[in-house]
PDB file of C-alpha atoms in Angstrom:
ATOM      1  CA  MET A 753       0.000   0.000   0.000  1.00  0.00           C
ATOM      2  CA  GLY A 754       3.070   2.248   0.006  1.00  0.00           C
ATOM      3  CA  ALA A 755       3.155   2.809   3.763  1.00  0.00           C
ATOM      4  CA  GLY A 756       4.398  -0.468   5.239  1.00  0.00           C
ATOM      5  CA  ASN A 757       7.838  -1.774   6.176  1.00  0.00           C
ATOM      6  CA  LEU A 758       8.309  -4.056   3.150  1.00  0.00           C
ATOM      7  CA  PRO A 759      10.323  -2.758   0.176  1.00  0.00           C
ATOM      8  CA  PRO A 760       8.366  -1.888  -2.978  1.00  0.00           C
ATOM      9  CA  ILE A 761       8.299  -4.424  -5.796  1.00  0.00           C
ATOM     10  CA  THR A 762       8.576  -3.855  -9.533  1.00  0.00           C
ATOM     11  CA  GLN A 763       5.871  -4.707 -12.046  1.00  0.00           C
ATOM     12  CA  GLU A 764       8.040  -7.592 -13.278  1.00  0.00           C
ATOM     13  CA  GLU A 765       8.349  -9.045  -9.769  1.00  0.00           C
ATOM     14  CA  ALA A 766       4.585  -8.816  -9.297  1.00  0.00           C
ATOM     15  CA  LEU A 767       3.979 -10.583 -12.616  1.00  0.00           C
ATOM     16  CA  HIS A 768       6.343 -13.395 -11.606  1.00  0.00           C
ATOM     17  CA  ILE A 769       4.422 -13.827  -8.332  1.00  0.00           C
ATOM     18  CA  LEU A 770       1.167 -14.022 -10.299  1.00  0.00           C
ATOM     19  CA  GLY A 771       2.572 -16.781 -12.514  1.00  0.00           C
ATOM     20  CA  PHE A 772       3.302 -14.862 -15.708  1.00  0.00           C
ATOM     21  CA  GLN A 773       6.469 -15.437 -17.700  1.00  0.00           C
ATOM     22  CA  PRO A 774       8.413 -13.015 -19.904  1.00  0.00           C
ATOM     23  CA  PRO A 775       8.361 -11.506 -22.446  1.00  0.00           C
ATOM     24  CA  PHE A 776       5.666  -9.535 -20.606  1.00  0.00           C
ATOM     25  CA  GLU A 777       5.198  -7.018 -23.402  1.00  0.00           C
ATOM     26  CA  GLU A 778       3.706  -9.757 -25.571  1.00  0.00           C
ATOM     27  CA  ILE A 779       0.917 -10.575 -23.076  1.00  0.00           C
ATOM     28  CA  ARG A 780      -2.444  -9.152 -24.062  1.00  0.00           C
ATOM     29  CA  PHE A 781      -3.977  -8.493 -20.651  1.00  0.00           C
ATOM     30  CA  GLY A 782      -7.136  -6.863 -21.999  1.00  0.00           C
ATOM     31  CA  PRO A 783      -9.101  -9.987 -23.006  1.00  0.00           C
ATOM     32  CA  PHE A 784      -8.801 -11.715 -19.611  1.00  0.00           C
ATOM     33  CA  THR A 785      -8.290  -8.931 -17.068  1.00  0.00           C
ATOM     34  CA  GLY A 786     -11.410  -7.703 -15.263  1.00  0.00           C
ATOM     35  CA  ASN A 787     -12.305  -6.003 -12.001  1.00  0.00           C
ATOM     36  CA  THR A 788     -12.407  -9.226 -10.028  1.00  0.00           C
ATOM     37  CA  THR A 789      -9.130 -10.291 -11.628  1.00  0.00           C
ATOM     38  CA  LEU A 790      -7.428  -7.315  -9.984  1.00  0.00           C
ATOM     39  CA  MET A 791      -8.890  -8.229  -6.617  1.00  0.00           C
ATOM     40  CA  ARG A 792      -7.752 -11.832  -6.998  1.00  0.00           C
ATOM     41  CA  TRP A 793      -4.235 -10.723  -7.915  1.00  0.00           C
ATOM     42  CA  PHE A 794      -4.189  -8.445  -4.866  1.00  0.00           C
ATOM     43  CA  ARG A 795      -5.029 -11.441  -2.676  1.00  0.00           C
ATOM     44  CA  GLN A 796      -2.344 -13.576  -4.333  1.00  0.00           C
ATOM     45  CA  ILE A 797       0.349 -10.962  -3.715  1.00  0.00           C
ATOM     46  CA  ASN A 798      -0.811 -10.582  -0.103  1.00  0.00           C
ATOM     47  CA  ASP A 799      -0.576 -14.346   0.367  1.00  0.00           C
ATOM     48  CA  HIS A 800       2.893 -14.405  -1.168  1.00  0.00           C
ATOM     49  CA  PHE A 801       4.247 -11.844   1.309  1.00  0.00           C
ATOM     50  CA  HIS A 802       2.169 -13.157   4.258  1.00  0.00           C
ATOM     51  CA  VAL A 803       0.365  -9.886   4.808  1.00  0.00           C
ATOM     52  CA  LYS A 804      -3.336  -9.217   5.305  1.00  0.00           C
ATOM     53  CA  GLY A 805      -5.547  -7.202   2.994  1.00  0.00           C
ATOM     54  CA  CYS A 806      -8.996  -7.064   1.485  1.00  0.00           C
ATOM     55  CA  SER A 807     -10.528  -5.511  -1.623  1.00  0.00           C
ATOM     56  CA  TYR A 808     -14.048  -4.586  -2.656  1.00  0.00           C
ATOM     57  CA  VAL A 809     -15.973  -2.499  -5.154  1.00  0.00           C
ATOM     58  CA  LEU A 810     -16.501   0.929  -3.629  1.00  0.00           C
ATOM     59  CA  TYR A 811     -18.845   2.361  -6.239  1.00  0.00           C
ATOM     60  CA  LYS A 812     -20.400   0.712  -9.295  1.00  0.00           C
ATOM     61  CA  PRO A 813     -23.919   1.962 -10.064  1.00  0.00           C
ATOM     62  CA  HIS A 814     -24.636  -0.402 -12.966  1.00  0.00           C
ATOM     63  CA  GLY A 815     -23.808  -3.838 -14.310  1.00  0.00           C
ATOM     64  CA  LYS A 816     -22.481  -6.987 -12.711  1.00  0.00           C
ATOM     65  CA  ASN A 817     -21.488  -6.700  -9.028  1.00  0.00           C
ATOM     66  CA  LYS A 818     -23.022  -3.241  -8.774  1.00  0.00           C
ATOM     67  CA  THR A 819     -23.051  -1.550  -5.373  1.00  0.00           C
ATOM     68  CA  ALA A 820     -26.796  -1.543  -4.778  1.00  0.00           C
ATOM     69  CA  GLY A 821     -27.940   1.242  -2.481  1.00  0.00           C
ATOM     70  CA  GLU A 822     -24.718   3.224  -2.692  1.00  0.00           C
ATOM     71  CA  THR A 823     -25.135   6.832  -3.781  1.00  0.00           C
ATOM     72  CA  ALA A 824     -22.662   9.159  -5.464  1.00  0.00           C
ATOM     73  CA  ALA A 825     -22.599  11.345  -2.348  1.00  0.00           C
ATOM     74  CA  GLY A 826     -21.945   8.363  -0.077  1.00  0.00           C
ATOM     75  CA  ALA A 827     -19.209   7.033  -2.346  1.00  0.00           C
ATOM     76  CA  LEU A 828     -17.563  10.468  -2.386  1.00  0.00           C
ATOM     77  CA  VAL A 829     -17.463  10.581   1.421  1.00  0.00           C
ATOM     78  CA  LYS A 830     -15.877   7.117   1.589  1.00  0.00           C
ATOM     79  CA  LEU A 831     -13.402   7.926  -1.177  1.00  0.00           C
ATOM     80  CA  THR A 832     -12.228  11.224   0.326  1.00  0.00           C
ATOM     81  CA  GLN A 833     -11.886   9.670   3.775  1.00  0.00           C
ATOM     82  CA  GLY A 834      -9.983   6.714   2.346  1.00  0.00           C
ATOM     83  CA  LEU A 835      -7.604   8.931   0.372  1.00  0.00           C
ATOM     84  CA  LYS A 836      -6.435  10.379   3.702  1.00  0.00           C
ATOM     85  CA  ASP A 837      -5.880   6.892   5.144  1.00  0.00           C
ATOM     86  CA  GLU A 838      -2.466   5.312   4.492  1.00  0.00           C
ATOM     87  CA  SER A 839      -3.984   1.829   4.720  1.00  0.00           C
ATOM     88  CA  MET A 840      -6.260   2.442   1.706  1.00  0.00           C
ATOM     89  CA  ALA A 841      -5.637   2.578  -2.043  1.00  0.00           C
ATOM     90  CA  TYR A 842      -7.969   2.767  -5.040  1.00  0.00           C
ATOM     91  CA  ILE A 843      -8.194   1.784  -8.694  1.00  0.00           C
ATOM     92  CA  TYR A 844     -10.568   3.545 -11.058  1.00  0.00           C
ATOM     93  CA  HIS A 845     -11.683   1.483 -14.055  1.00  0.00           C
ATOM     94  CA  CYS A 846     -12.494   3.857 -16.892  1.00  0.00           C
ATOM     95  CA  GLN A 847     -12.728   3.372 -20.655  1.00  0.00           C
ATOM     96  CA  ASN A 848     -10.288   0.544 -21.527  1.00  0.00           C
ATOM     97  CA  HIS A 849      -7.961   1.610 -18.731  1.00  0.00           C
ATOM     98  CA  TYR A 850      -7.132   1.343 -15.026  1.00  0.00           C
ATOM     99  CA  PHE A 851      -5.542   4.143 -13.019  1.00  0.00           C
ATOM    100  CA  CYS A 852      -5.340   5.246  -9.385  1.00  0.00           C
ATOM    101  CA  PRO A 853      -7.124   8.030  -7.460  1.00  0.00           C
ATOM    102  CA  ILE A 854      -4.430   9.485  -5.181  1.00  0.00           C
ATOM    103  CA  GLY A 855      -5.909  12.703  -3.761  1.00  0.00           C
ATOM    104  CA  PHE A 856      -8.695  15.273  -3.927  1.00  0.00           C
ATOM    105  CA  GLU A 857      -9.476  18.963  -3.659  1.00  0.00           C
ATOM    106  CA  ALA A 858     -12.702  20.530  -2.427  1.00  0.00           C
ATOM    107  CA  THR A 859     -13.098  23.942  -4.058  1.00  0.00           C
ATOM    108  CA  PRO A 860     -15.762  26.300  -2.637  1.00  0.00           C
ATOM    109  CA  VAL A 861     -18.427  27.154  -5.176  1.00  0.00           C
ATOM    110  CA  LYS A 862     -18.575  30.751  -3.923  1.00  0.00           C
ATOM    111  CA  ALA A 863     -15.311  32.667  -3.808  1.00  0.00           C
ATOM    112  CA  CYS A 864     -16.255  34.437  -0.567  1.00  0.00           C
ATOM    113  CA  LYS A 865     -16.119  31.082   1.244  1.00  0.00           C
ATOM    114  CA  ALA A 866     -12.670  30.122  -0.019  1.00  0.00           C
ATOM    115  CA  TYR A 867     -10.909  30.529   3.352  1.00  0.00           C
ATOM    116  CA  ARG A 868     -13.683  29.665   5.738  1.00  0.00           C
ATOM    117  CA  GLY A 869     -13.692  26.578   7.921  1.00  0.00           C
ATOM    118  CA  HIS A 870     -15.701  23.431   7.358  1.00  0.00           C
ATOM    119  CA  LEU A 871     -18.127  23.644   4.439  1.00  0.00           C
ATOM    120  CA  LEU A 872     -20.993  21.359   3.515  1.00  0.00           C
ATOM    121  CA  GLN A 873     -20.620  18.967   0.596  1.00  0.00           C
ATOM    122  CA  GLN A 874     -23.042  20.984  -1.520  1.00  0.00           C
ATOM    123  CA  GLU A 875     -21.001  24.149  -0.931  1.00  0.00           C
ATOM    124  CA  VAL A 876     -17.881  22.792  -2.593  1.00  0.00           C
ATOM    125  CA  GLU A 877     -16.928  21.218  -5.909  1.00  0.00           C
ATOM    126  CA  TYR A 878     -14.788  18.096  -5.627  1.00  0.00           C
ATOM    127  CA  TRP A 879     -11.850  17.372  -7.906  1.00  0.00           C
ATOM    128  CA  ILE A 880     -10.141  13.956  -7.816  1.00  0.00           C
ATOM    129  CA  LEU A 881      -6.403  13.665  -8.481  1.00  0.00           C
ATOM    130  CA  ILE A 882      -5.658  10.469 -10.421  1.00  0.00           C
ATOM    131  CA  GLY A 883      -2.248   8.871 -10.991  1.00  0.00           C
ATOM    132  CA  GLU A 884      -1.678   7.824 -14.612  1.00  0.00           C
ATOM    133  CA  PRO A 885       0.567   4.826 -15.493  1.00  0.00           C
ATOM    134  CA  SER A 886       0.431   5.437 -19.254  1.00  0.00           C
ATOM    135  CA  ARG A 887       3.353   7.338 -20.780  1.00  0.00           C
ATOM    136  CA  LYS A 888       0.970   8.830 -23.363  1.00  0.00           C
ATOM    137  CA  HIS A 889      -0.818  10.978 -20.791  1.00  0.00           C
ATOM    138  CA  PRO A 890       0.170  13.456 -18.054  1.00  0.00           C
ATOM    139  CA  THR A 891       1.398  11.901 -14.807  1.00  0.00           C
ATOM    140  CA  ILE A 892      -1.596  13.186 -12.826  1.00  0.00           C
ATOM    141  CA  HIS A 893      -5.133  13.918 -14.002  1.00  0.00           C
ATOM    142  CA  CYS A 894      -7.457  16.248 -12.123  1.00  0.00           C
ATOM    143  CA  LYS A 895     -11.098  15.409 -12.865  1.00  0.00           C
ATOM    144  CA  LYS A 896     -14.360  16.683 -11.441  1.00  0.00           C
ATOM    145  CA  TRP A 897     -16.212  14.170  -9.299  1.00  0.00           C
ATOM    146  CA  VAL A 898     -19.408  14.958 -11.199  1.00  0.00           C
ATOM    147  CA  ASP A 899     -17.714  13.856 -14.445  1.00  0.00           C
ATOM    148  CA  ILE A 900     -16.543  10.618 -12.827  1.00  0.00           C
ATOM    149  CA  VAL A 901     -20.103   9.989 -11.625  1.00  0.00           C
ATOM    150  CA  THR A 902     -21.375  10.626 -15.165  1.00  0.00           C
ATOM    151  CA  ASP A 903     -18.887   8.065 -16.493  1.00  0.00           C
ATOM    152  CA  LEU A 904     -19.884   5.430 -13.933  1.00  0.00           C
ATOM    153  CA  ASN A 905     -23.594   5.977 -14.574  1.00  0.00           C
ATOM    154  CA  THR A 906     -23.534   5.618 -18.351  1.00  0.00           C
ATOM    155  CA  GLN A 907     -24.742   2.279 -19.720  1.00  0.00           C
ATOM    156  CA  ASN A 908     -23.960   0.391 -22.922  1.00  0.00           C
ATOM    157  CA  PRO A 909     -23.689   1.391 -25.687  1.00  0.00           C
ATOM    158  CA  GLU A 910     -23.212   4.897 -24.291  1.00  0.00           C
ATOM    159  CA  TYR A 911     -19.970   5.772 -22.492  1.00  0.00           C
ATOM    160  CA  LEU A 912     -17.806   8.696 -21.393  1.00  0.00           C
ATOM    161  CA  ASP A 913     -14.016   8.561 -21.656  1.00  0.00           C
ATOM    162  CA  ILE A 914     -12.873  10.406 -18.525  1.00  0.00           C
ATOM    163  CA  ARG A 915      -9.421  10.997 -20.052  1.00  0.00           C
ATOM    164  CA  HIS A 916     -10.971  12.657 -23.108  1.00  0.00           C
ATOM    165  CA  LEU A 917     -13.883  14.699 -21.837  1.00  0.00           C
ATOM    166  CA  GLU A 918     -13.637  16.918 -24.908  1.00  0.00           C
ATOM    167  CA  ARG A 919     -15.133  14.038 -26.933  1.00  0.00           C
ATOM    168  CA  GLY A 920     -18.323  14.077 -24.885  1.00  0.00           C
ATOM    169  CA  LEU A 921     -20.658  11.081 -24.690  1.00  0.00           C
ATOM    170  CA  GLN A 922     -19.749   8.360 -27.183  1.00  0.00           C
ATOM    171  CA  TYR A 923     -21.250   5.062 -28.314  1.00  0.00           C
ATOM    172  CA  ARG A 924     -19.583   1.669 -28.439  1.00  0.00           C
ATOM    173  CA  LYS A 925     -19.979  -0.741 -31.325  1.00  0.00           C
ATOM    174  CA  THR A 926     -21.730  -3.443 -29.333  1.00  0.00           C
ATOM    175  CA  LYS A 927     -25.014  -5.302 -29.379  1.00  0.00           C
ATOM    176  CA  LYS A 928     -25.154  -5.360 -25.595  1.00  0.00           C
ATOM    177  CA  VAL A 929     -27.526  -2.845 -24.057  1.00  0.00           C
ATOM    178  CA  GLY A 930     -27.271  -1.801 -20.416  1.00  0.00           C
ATOM    179  CA  GLY A 931     -24.619  -2.366 -17.789  1.00  0.00           C
ATOM    180  CA  ASN A 932     -21.187  -0.849 -17.353  1.00  0.00           C
ATOM    181  CA  LEU A 933     -17.803  -2.270 -16.337  1.00  0.00           C
ATOM    182  CA  HIS A 934     -16.530   1.054 -15.012  1.00  0.00           C
ATOM    183  CA  CYS A 935     -16.153   1.348 -11.240  1.00  0.00           C
ATOM    184  CA  ILE A 936     -13.921   2.361  -8.334  1.00  0.00           C
ATOM    185  CA  ILE A 937     -12.257  -0.529  -6.458  1.00  0.00           C
ATOM    186  CA  ALA A 938     -10.892  -0.176  -2.924  1.00  0.00           C
ATOM    187  CA  PHE A 939      -7.873  -2.038  -1.528  1.00  0.00           C
ATOM    188  CA  GLN A 940      -7.239  -2.069   2.205  1.00  0.00           C
ATOM    189  CA  ARG A 941      -4.364  -3.190   4.397  1.00  0.00           C
ATOM    190  CA  LEU A 942      -5.468  -5.121   7.472  1.00  0.00           C
ATOM    191  CA  ASN A 943      -3.457  -5.238  10.671  1.00  0.00           C
ATOM    192  CA  TRP A 944      -4.839  -8.302  12.481  1.00  0.00           C
ATOM    193  CA  GLN A 945      -2.273 -11.025  13.039  1.00  0.00           C
ATOM    194  CA  ARG A 946      -4.371 -13.569  14.923  1.00  0.00           C
ATOM    195  CA  PHE A 947      -7.861 -14.258  16.240  1.00  0.00           C
ATOM    196  CA  ASP A 948      -8.250 -15.234  19.877  1.00  0.00           C
ATOM    197  CA  PRO A 949     -10.814 -18.060  20.052  1.00  0.00           C
ATOM    198  CA  TRP A 950     -12.901 -16.336  22.718  1.00  0.00           C
ATOM    199  CA  ASN A 951     -13.225 -13.205  20.553  1.00  0.00           C
ATOM    200  CA  PHE A 952     -13.813 -14.810  17.163  1.00  0.00           C
ATOM    201  CA  PRO A 953     -17.488 -14.726  16.044  1.00  0.00           C
ATOM    202  CA  PHE A 954     -17.907 -18.386  15.075  1.00  0.00           C
ATOM    203  CA  GLY A 955     -21.566 -17.862  14.251  1.00  0.00           C
ATOM    204  CA  ASN A 956     -20.710 -15.240  11.619  1.00  0.00           C
ATOM    205  CA  ILE A 957     -18.010 -17.084   9.701  1.00  0.00           C
ATOM    206  CA  ARG A 958     -20.217 -18.123   6.795  1.00  0.00           C
ATOM    207  CA  ARG A 959     -21.741 -14.667   6.470  1.00  0.00           C
ATOM    208  CA  ASP A 960     -18.296 -13.006   6.613  1.00  0.00           C
ATOM    209  CA  MET A 961     -16.874 -15.379   4.053  1.00  0.00           C
ATOM    210  CA  GLN A 962     -19.651 -14.788   1.545  1.00  0.00           C
ATOM    211  CA  PRO A 963     -18.434 -11.410   0.222  1.00  0.00           C
ATOM    212  CA  GLN A 964     -14.969 -12.901  -0.282  1.00  0.00           C
ATOM    213  CA  ALA A 965     -16.441 -15.677  -2.392  1.00  0.00           C
ATOM    214  CA  GLN A 966     -18.359 -13.169  -4.446  1.00  0.00           C
ATOM    215  CA  GLY A 967     -15.312 -10.967  -4.820  1.00  0.00           C
ATOM    216  CA  ILE A 968     -13.372 -13.589  -6.774  1.00  0.00           C
ATOM    217  CA  ALA A 969     -16.129 -14.604  -9.144  1.00  0.00           C
ATOM    218  CA  LYS A 970     -15.411 -14.331 -12.854  1.00  0.00           C
ATOM    219  CA  SER A 971     -15.680 -10.864 -14.299  1.00  0.00           C
ATOM    220  CA  GLU A 972     -17.551 -10.097 -17.483  1.00  0.00           C
ATOM    221  CA  SER A 973     -14.304  -9.947 -19.448  1.00  0.00           C
ATOM    222  CA  GLU A 974     -13.216 -13.370 -18.195  1.00  0.00           C
ATOM    223  CA  ASP A 975     -16.289 -15.394 -19.102  1.00  0.00           C
ATOM    224  CA  ASN A 976     -14.777 -16.773 -22.312  1.00  0.00           C
ATOM    225  CA  ILE A 977     -11.478 -17.922 -20.816  1.00  0.00           C
ATOM    226  CA  THR A 978     -11.025 -21.710 -20.688  1.00  0.00           C
ATOM    227  CA  LYS A 979      -9.828 -23.589 -17.620  1.00  0.00           C
ATOM    228  CA  LYS A 980      -6.608 -24.412 -19.448  1.00  0.00           C
ATOM    229  CA  GLN A 981      -5.932 -20.739 -20.066  1.00  0.00           C
ATOM    230  CA  HIS A 982      -6.627 -19.900 -16.443  1.00  0.00           C
ATOM    231  CA  GLY A 983      -4.105 -22.501 -15.355  1.00  0.00           C
ATOM    232  CA  HIS A 984      -1.468 -21.156 -17.757  1.00  0.00           C
ATOM    233  CA  LEU A 985      -1.947 -17.634 -16.448  1.00  0.00           C
ATOM    234  CA  GLY A 986      -1.240 -18.624 -12.871  1.00  0.00           C
ATOM    235  CA  ARG A 987      -4.705 -18.231 -11.356  1.00  0.00           C
ATOM    236  CA  SER A 988      -5.076 -18.694  -7.613  1.00  0.00           C
ATOM    237  CA  PHE A 989      -7.148 -21.334  -5.854  1.00  0.00           C
ATOM    238  CA  SER A 990     -10.914 -21.271  -5.971  1.00  0.00           C
ATOM    239  CA  ALA A 991     -13.175 -19.691  -3.375  1.00  0.00           C
ATOM    240  CA  GLY A 992     -14.286 -23.148  -2.266  1.00  0.00           C
ATOM    241  CA  PHE A 993     -10.728 -24.152  -1.414  1.00  0.00           C
ATOM    242  CA  HIS A 994     -10.204 -21.047   0.697  1.00  0.00           C
ATOM    243  CA  GLN A 995     -13.506 -21.476   2.496  1.00  0.00           C
ATOM    244  CA  GLU A 996     -12.751 -25.121   3.247  1.00  0.00           C
ATOM    245  CA  SER A 997      -9.287 -24.220   4.562  1.00  0.00           C
ATOM    246  CA  MET A 998     -10.717 -21.490   6.772  1.00  0.00           C
ATOM    247  CA  TRP A 999     -13.320 -23.836   8.230  1.00  0.00           C
ATOM    248  CA  LYS A1000     -10.632 -26.433   8.996  1.00  0.00           C
ATOM    249  CA  LYS A1001      -8.516 -23.829  10.784  1.00  0.00           C
ATOM    250  CA  MET A1002     -11.464 -22.610  12.803  1.00  0.00           C
ATOM    251  CA  TYR A1003     -12.513 -26.174  13.681  1.00  0.00           C
ATOM    252  CA  ASN A1004      -8.978 -27.021  14.808  1.00  0.00           C
ATOM    253  CA  LEU A1005      -8.759 -23.839  16.887  1.00  0.00           C
ATOM    254  CA  HIS A1006     -12.172 -24.410  18.480  1.00  0.00           C
ATOM    255  CA  GLY A1007     -11.312 -28.032  19.272  1.00  0.00           C
ATOM    256  CA  ARG A1008      -8.118 -27.089  21.058  1.00  0.00           C
ATOM    257  CA  ARG A1009      -9.928 -24.452  23.051  1.00  0.00           C
ATOM    258  CA  ASN A1010     -12.481 -27.013  24.254  1.00  0.00           C
ATOM    259  CA  SER A1011      -9.830 -29.601  25.065  1.00  0.00           C
ATOM    260  CA  GLY A1012      -8.023 -27.268  27.452  1.00  0.00           C
ATOM    261  CA  TYR A1013      -4.827 -27.269  25.384  1.00  0.00           C
ATOM    262  CA  GLN A1014      -2.953 -24.129  26.508  1.00  0.00           C
ATOM    263  CA  SER A1015      -1.992 -22.648  23.174  1.00  0.00           C
ATOM    264  CA  TYR A1016      -3.660 -20.985  20.248  1.00  0.00           C
ATOM    265  CA  THR A1017      -3.447 -21.202  16.493  1.00  0.00           C
ATOM    266  CA  ASP A1018      -2.933 -17.889  14.744  1.00  0.00           C
ATOM    267  CA  TYR A1019      -4.482 -16.812  11.456  1.00  0.00           C
ATOM    268  CA  GLU A1020      -1.704 -18.481   9.464  1.00  0.00           C
ATOM    269  CA  GLY A1021      -2.286 -21.799  11.229  1.00  0.00           C
ATOM    270  CA  ASN A1022       0.959 -21.697  13.258  1.00  0.00           C
ATOM    271  CA  ASP A1023       0.973 -23.001  16.816  1.00  0.00           C
ATOM    272  CA  ARG A1024       2.042 -20.464  19.430  1.00  0.00           C
ATOM    273  CA  ASN A1025       2.650 -21.002  23.155  1.00  0.00           C
TER     274      ASN A1025
END
């Protein structure tokens, strides 16, 4: 997340961890990379370095895995709070591209309020600073939140390219009507190292595990990938495997607690005295 004690890794190192082999420039990521693919890769890299993290869709008004009930105003509050939190990071999926919101500015609508204290959300105009990995664009974009909301709320075949607002609303050459892949994805660093058996909510395990299972479902852009291709690309284990492993760990921990054995098993399954 950029704020821990581990050294940063290069793109090439990350690709090796994910199971890809060079030459990387010849890999066409577009056909098989979707929103849930990014979240699965995040989990794989976390597992590799034995750190804890979670990811989820922060705001997606339309299409598969949409954030039902979330409003633009609510998403803005969560995004601006998260951008001030060193344990949070974001990816914004726009037209055929992924890049990273890294900051924001709240500009008063009325000049006379420019140097006043706290202002209400409707009294300011929000701009989102977005880091750009492409060498064909400026390093940082500054886009109005209202334009980002317009992008996320368009539905096929209509779309808005946030990097080229001068082109206005455009139309894709597709037969599909409705839905939108564009969204904002949140990635969070977690600090828990172990669960004490007397504090762990055993009755809520299945409910807590459900979002994780949904989070690694196939994305719309992955539906046509064969199992053989998934294996070649270094995909991680299925949700069922992780759920089964978690249940085994919890069962083992609960059994030792009931037997009076004076130790505990941490989240990684290691015995500690």
